[in-house]
Coordinates of C-alpha atoms in Angstrom, one line a residue:
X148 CA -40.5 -4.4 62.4
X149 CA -40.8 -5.6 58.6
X150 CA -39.5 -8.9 58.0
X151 CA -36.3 -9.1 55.9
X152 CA -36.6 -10.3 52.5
X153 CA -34.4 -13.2 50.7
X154 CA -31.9 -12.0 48.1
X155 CA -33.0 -12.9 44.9
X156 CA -31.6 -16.2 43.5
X157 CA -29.4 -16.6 40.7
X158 CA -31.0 -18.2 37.8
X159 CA -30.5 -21.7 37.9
X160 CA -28.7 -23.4 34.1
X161 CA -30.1 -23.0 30.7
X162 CA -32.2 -26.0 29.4
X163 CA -30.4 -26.6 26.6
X164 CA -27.5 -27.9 28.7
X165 CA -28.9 -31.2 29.2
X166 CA -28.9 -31.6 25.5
X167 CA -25.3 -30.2 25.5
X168 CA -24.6 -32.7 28.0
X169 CA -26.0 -35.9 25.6
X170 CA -24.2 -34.6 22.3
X171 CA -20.5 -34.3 24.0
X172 CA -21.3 -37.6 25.3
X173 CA -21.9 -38.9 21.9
X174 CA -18.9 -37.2 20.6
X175 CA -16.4 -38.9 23.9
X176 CA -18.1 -42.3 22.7
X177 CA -17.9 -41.9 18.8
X178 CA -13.8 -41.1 19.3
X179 CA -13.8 -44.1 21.6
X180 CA -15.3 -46.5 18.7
X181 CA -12.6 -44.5 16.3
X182 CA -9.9 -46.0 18.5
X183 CA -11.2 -49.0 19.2
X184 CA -11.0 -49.8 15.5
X185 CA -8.0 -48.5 14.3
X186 CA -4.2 -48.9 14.5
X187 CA -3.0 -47.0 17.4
X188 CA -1.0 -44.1 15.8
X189 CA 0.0 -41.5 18.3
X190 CA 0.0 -38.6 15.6
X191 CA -3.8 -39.1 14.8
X192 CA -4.7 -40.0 18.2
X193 CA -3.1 -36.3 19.4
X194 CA -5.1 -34.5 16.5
X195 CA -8.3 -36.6 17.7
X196 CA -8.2 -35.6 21.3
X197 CA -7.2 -31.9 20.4
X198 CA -10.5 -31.8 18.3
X199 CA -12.1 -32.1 21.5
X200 CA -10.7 -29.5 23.5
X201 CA -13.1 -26.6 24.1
X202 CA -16.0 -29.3 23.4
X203 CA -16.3 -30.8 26.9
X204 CA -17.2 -27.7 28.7
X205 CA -19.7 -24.6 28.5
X206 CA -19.4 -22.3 25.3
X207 CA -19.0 -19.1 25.2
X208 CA -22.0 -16.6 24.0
X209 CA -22.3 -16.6 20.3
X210 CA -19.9 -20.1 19.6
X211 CA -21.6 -23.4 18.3
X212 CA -20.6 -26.5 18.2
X213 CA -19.0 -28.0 15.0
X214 CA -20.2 -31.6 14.8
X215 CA -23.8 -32.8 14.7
X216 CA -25.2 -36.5 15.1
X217 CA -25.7 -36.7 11.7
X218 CA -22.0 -35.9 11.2
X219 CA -21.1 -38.8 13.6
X220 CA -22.9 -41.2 11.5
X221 CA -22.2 -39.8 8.8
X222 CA -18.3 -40.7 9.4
X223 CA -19.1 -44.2 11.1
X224 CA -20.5 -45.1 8.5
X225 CA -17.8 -44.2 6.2
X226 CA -15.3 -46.3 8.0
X227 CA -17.4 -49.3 7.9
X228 CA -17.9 -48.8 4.1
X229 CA -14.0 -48.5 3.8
X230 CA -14.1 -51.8 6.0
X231 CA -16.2 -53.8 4.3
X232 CA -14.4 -52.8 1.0
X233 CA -11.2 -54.0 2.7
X234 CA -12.7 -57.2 3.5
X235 CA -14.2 -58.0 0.0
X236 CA -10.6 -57.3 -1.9
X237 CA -9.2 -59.0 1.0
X238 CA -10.9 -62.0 0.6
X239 CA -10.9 -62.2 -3.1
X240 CA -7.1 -61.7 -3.6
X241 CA -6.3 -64.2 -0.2
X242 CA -7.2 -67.5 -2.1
X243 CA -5.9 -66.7 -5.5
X244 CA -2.3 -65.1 -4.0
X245 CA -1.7 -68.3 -2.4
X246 CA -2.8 -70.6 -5.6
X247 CA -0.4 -68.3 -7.7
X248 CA 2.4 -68.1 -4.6
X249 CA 1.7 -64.4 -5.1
X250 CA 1.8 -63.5 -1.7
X251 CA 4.5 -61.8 -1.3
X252 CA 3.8 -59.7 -4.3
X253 CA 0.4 -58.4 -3.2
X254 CA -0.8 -56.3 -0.2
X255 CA -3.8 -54.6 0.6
X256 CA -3.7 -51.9 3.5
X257 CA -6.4 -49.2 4.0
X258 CA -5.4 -45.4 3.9
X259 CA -6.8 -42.0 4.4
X260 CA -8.8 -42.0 1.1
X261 CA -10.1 -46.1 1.3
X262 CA -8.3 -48.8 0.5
X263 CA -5.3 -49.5 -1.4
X264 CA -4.3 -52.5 -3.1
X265 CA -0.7 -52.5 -4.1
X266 CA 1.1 -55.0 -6.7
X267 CA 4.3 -55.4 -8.0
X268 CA 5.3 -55.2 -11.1
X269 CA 6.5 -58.3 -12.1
X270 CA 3.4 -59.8 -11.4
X271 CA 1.9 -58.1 -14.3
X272 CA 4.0 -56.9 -17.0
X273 CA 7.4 -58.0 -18.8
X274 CA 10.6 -55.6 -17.7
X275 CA 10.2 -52.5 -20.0
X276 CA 6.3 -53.1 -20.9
X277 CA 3.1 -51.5 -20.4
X278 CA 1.1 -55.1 -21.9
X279 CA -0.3 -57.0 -18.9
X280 CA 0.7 -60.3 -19.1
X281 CA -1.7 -63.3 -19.4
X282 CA -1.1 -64.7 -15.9
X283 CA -2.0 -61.4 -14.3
X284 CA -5.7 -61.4 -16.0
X285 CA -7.3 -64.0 -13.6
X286 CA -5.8 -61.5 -10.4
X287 CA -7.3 -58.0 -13.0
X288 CA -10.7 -60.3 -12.7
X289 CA -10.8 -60.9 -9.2
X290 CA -10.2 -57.4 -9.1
X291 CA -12.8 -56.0 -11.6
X292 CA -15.1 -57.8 -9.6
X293 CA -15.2 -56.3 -6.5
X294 CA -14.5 -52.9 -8.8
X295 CA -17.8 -53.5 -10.1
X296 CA -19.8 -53.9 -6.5
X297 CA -18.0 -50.9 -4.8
X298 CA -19.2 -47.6 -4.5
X299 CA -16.1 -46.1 -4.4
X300 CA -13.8 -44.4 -7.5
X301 CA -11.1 -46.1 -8.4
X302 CA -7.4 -44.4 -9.2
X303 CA -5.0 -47.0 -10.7
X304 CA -1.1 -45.3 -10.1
X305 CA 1.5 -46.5 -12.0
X306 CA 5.2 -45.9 -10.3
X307 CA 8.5 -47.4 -10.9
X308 CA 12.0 -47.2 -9.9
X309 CA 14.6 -44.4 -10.0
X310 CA 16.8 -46.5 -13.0
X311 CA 17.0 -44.6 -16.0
X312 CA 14.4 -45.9 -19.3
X313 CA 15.1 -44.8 -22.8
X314 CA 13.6 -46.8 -25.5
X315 CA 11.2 -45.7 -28.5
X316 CA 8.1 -46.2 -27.0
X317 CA 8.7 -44.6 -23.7
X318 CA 11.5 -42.4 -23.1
X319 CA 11.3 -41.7 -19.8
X320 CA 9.8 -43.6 -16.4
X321 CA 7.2 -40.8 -16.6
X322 CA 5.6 -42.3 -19.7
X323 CA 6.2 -46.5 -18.8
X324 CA 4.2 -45.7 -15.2
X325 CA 1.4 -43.9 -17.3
X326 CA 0.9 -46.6 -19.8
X327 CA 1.0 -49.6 -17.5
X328 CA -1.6 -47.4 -14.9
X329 CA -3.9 -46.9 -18.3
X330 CA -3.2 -50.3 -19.3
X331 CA -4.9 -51.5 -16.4
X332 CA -7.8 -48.8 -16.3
X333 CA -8.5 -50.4 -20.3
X334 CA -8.9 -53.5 -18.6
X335 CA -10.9 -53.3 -16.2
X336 CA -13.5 -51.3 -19.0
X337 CA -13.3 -54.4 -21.1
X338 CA -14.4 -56.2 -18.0
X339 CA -17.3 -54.4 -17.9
X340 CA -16.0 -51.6 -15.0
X341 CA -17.5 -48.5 -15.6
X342 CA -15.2 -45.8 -17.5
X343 CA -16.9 -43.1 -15.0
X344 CA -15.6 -44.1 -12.0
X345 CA -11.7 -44.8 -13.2
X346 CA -8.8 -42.9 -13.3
X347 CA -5.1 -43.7 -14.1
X348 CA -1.7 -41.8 -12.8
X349 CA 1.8 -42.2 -13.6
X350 CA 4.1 -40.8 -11.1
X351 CA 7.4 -42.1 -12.6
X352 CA 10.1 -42.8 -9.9
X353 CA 9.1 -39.8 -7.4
X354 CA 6.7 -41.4 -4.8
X355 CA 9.3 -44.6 -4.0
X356 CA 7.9 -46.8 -1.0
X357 CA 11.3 -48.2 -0.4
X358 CA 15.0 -46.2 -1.0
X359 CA 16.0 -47.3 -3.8
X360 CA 19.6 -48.7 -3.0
X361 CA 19.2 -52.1 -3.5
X362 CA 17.9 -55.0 -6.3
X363 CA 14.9 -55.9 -3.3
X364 CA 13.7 -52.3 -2.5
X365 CA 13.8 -51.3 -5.9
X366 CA 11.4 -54.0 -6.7
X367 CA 8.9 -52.8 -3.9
X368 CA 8.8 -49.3 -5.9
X369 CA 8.0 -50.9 -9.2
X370 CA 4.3 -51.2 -8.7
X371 CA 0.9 -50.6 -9.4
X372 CA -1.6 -49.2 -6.6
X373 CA -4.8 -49.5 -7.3
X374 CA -7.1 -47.7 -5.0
X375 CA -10.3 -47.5 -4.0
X376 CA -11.3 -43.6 -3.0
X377 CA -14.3 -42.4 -1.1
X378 CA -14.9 -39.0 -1.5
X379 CA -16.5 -38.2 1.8
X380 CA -13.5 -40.0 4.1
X381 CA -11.0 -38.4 1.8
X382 CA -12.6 -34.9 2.2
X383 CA -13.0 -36.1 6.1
X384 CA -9.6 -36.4 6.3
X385 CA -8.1 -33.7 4.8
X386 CA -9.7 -31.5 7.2
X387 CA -8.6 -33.8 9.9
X388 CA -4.7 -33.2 8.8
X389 CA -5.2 -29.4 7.5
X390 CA -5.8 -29.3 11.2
X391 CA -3.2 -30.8 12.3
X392 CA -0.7 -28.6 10.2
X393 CA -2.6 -25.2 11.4
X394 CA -2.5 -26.7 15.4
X395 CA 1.6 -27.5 14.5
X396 CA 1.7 -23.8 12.7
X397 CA 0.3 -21.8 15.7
X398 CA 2.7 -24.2 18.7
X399 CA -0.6 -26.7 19.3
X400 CA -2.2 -23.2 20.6

């Protein structure tokens, strides 16, 4: 009597899963150091996660992944750039602020382009005028000079409040945010800035910060921003929140 043979054995898993296995390791940690370095807000930390859905487990035929190590560190080292921009305004505007007791009247913050340094009004032009005043050029010089070392683009945004302007020279908040943003952007060339990487925007009334129902919150809208854009985060971004929308769009399917 013939001896019975074994059933065949199923193959056993693919090599290329152990390097599967090291890249959505990379990925759990590089989200981790995300976290770990930024403000905890629930609506980016949901789009975060959802990125990673799908990622943590086999493929299907004919699927890749969509981020490679070089993408990681790529956007790692984005977010330090925008960091150590931060830093450098930061510590240049800390000193002077408090010599001037402008404080209150200065703030820098990061956002989803780079950084964003945002200043009222009256610490840098008359009611009414687009001329900066001589006490705000030592702050546009600290400025310029971390301008000068970045190698971000810089937008400078004019905005104002929602009271109506009428004179000869600018009839409308429209034209007063313009010519104050350009006013500054002029500056910063005489300083040696480089025309290239500068832009200037007036958006009037129409992007307030504050409502604008009181003497206090109108100030806060009265401002200049200037801000310091990376491409690549910005870009980086954008596809983070058209996400987002399309996930919201389809029910988070």
């Amino acid at each position: 009597m013939g001896e019975k043979k074994c059933p065949e054995c199923k193959p056993g898993s693919p090599l290329w899963m152990a390097t599967f296995t090291d890249m959505n390791q990379l990925l759990l940690t590089f989200f981790i150091l995300l976290l770990s370095m930024a403000s905890m807000d629930q609506r980016k930390i949901k789009v975060a996660l959802g990125s990673l859905q799908g990622s943590l487990g086999v493929l299907k035929e004919g699927s890749q992944t969509e981020y490679t190590r070089d993408d990681i560190m790529s956007r790692m080292s984005m977010v330090k750039n925008v960091q150590n921009v931060k830093s450098k305004v930061t510590q240049n505007l800390q000193s002077y602020a408090k010599q001037a007791n402008l404080q209150q009247n200065i703030t820098v913050s990061e956002s989803k382009k780079g950084v964003a340094v945002r200043i009222m009004d009256s610490s840098l032009f008359a009611p009414g005028s687009a001329d900066l005043k001589e006490e705000a050029k030592p702050l546009m010089d600290k400025i310029a000079a971390v301008i000068a070392e970045s190698p971000f683009n810089i937008v400078v945004e004019g905005h104002t409040d929602d009271l109506p302007l009428t004179t000869a020279q600018y009839p409308s908040n429209w034209e007063l945010s313009t010519a104050r943003a350009v006013s500054v952007v002029k500056y910063f060339i005489g300083k040696g800035v480089s025309a290239q990487k500068l832009s200037a925007a007036g958006y009037g009334e129409f992007h307030p910060v504050a409502p604008n129902i009181s003497p206090e919150s109108r100030a806060k809208n009265r401002r200049v921003e200037i801000n310091f854009v990376s491409p690549e985060l910005a870009e980086s971004n954008k596809n983070l929140f058209d996400a987002e929308e399309e996930s919201q769009a389809t029910g988070g399917k």
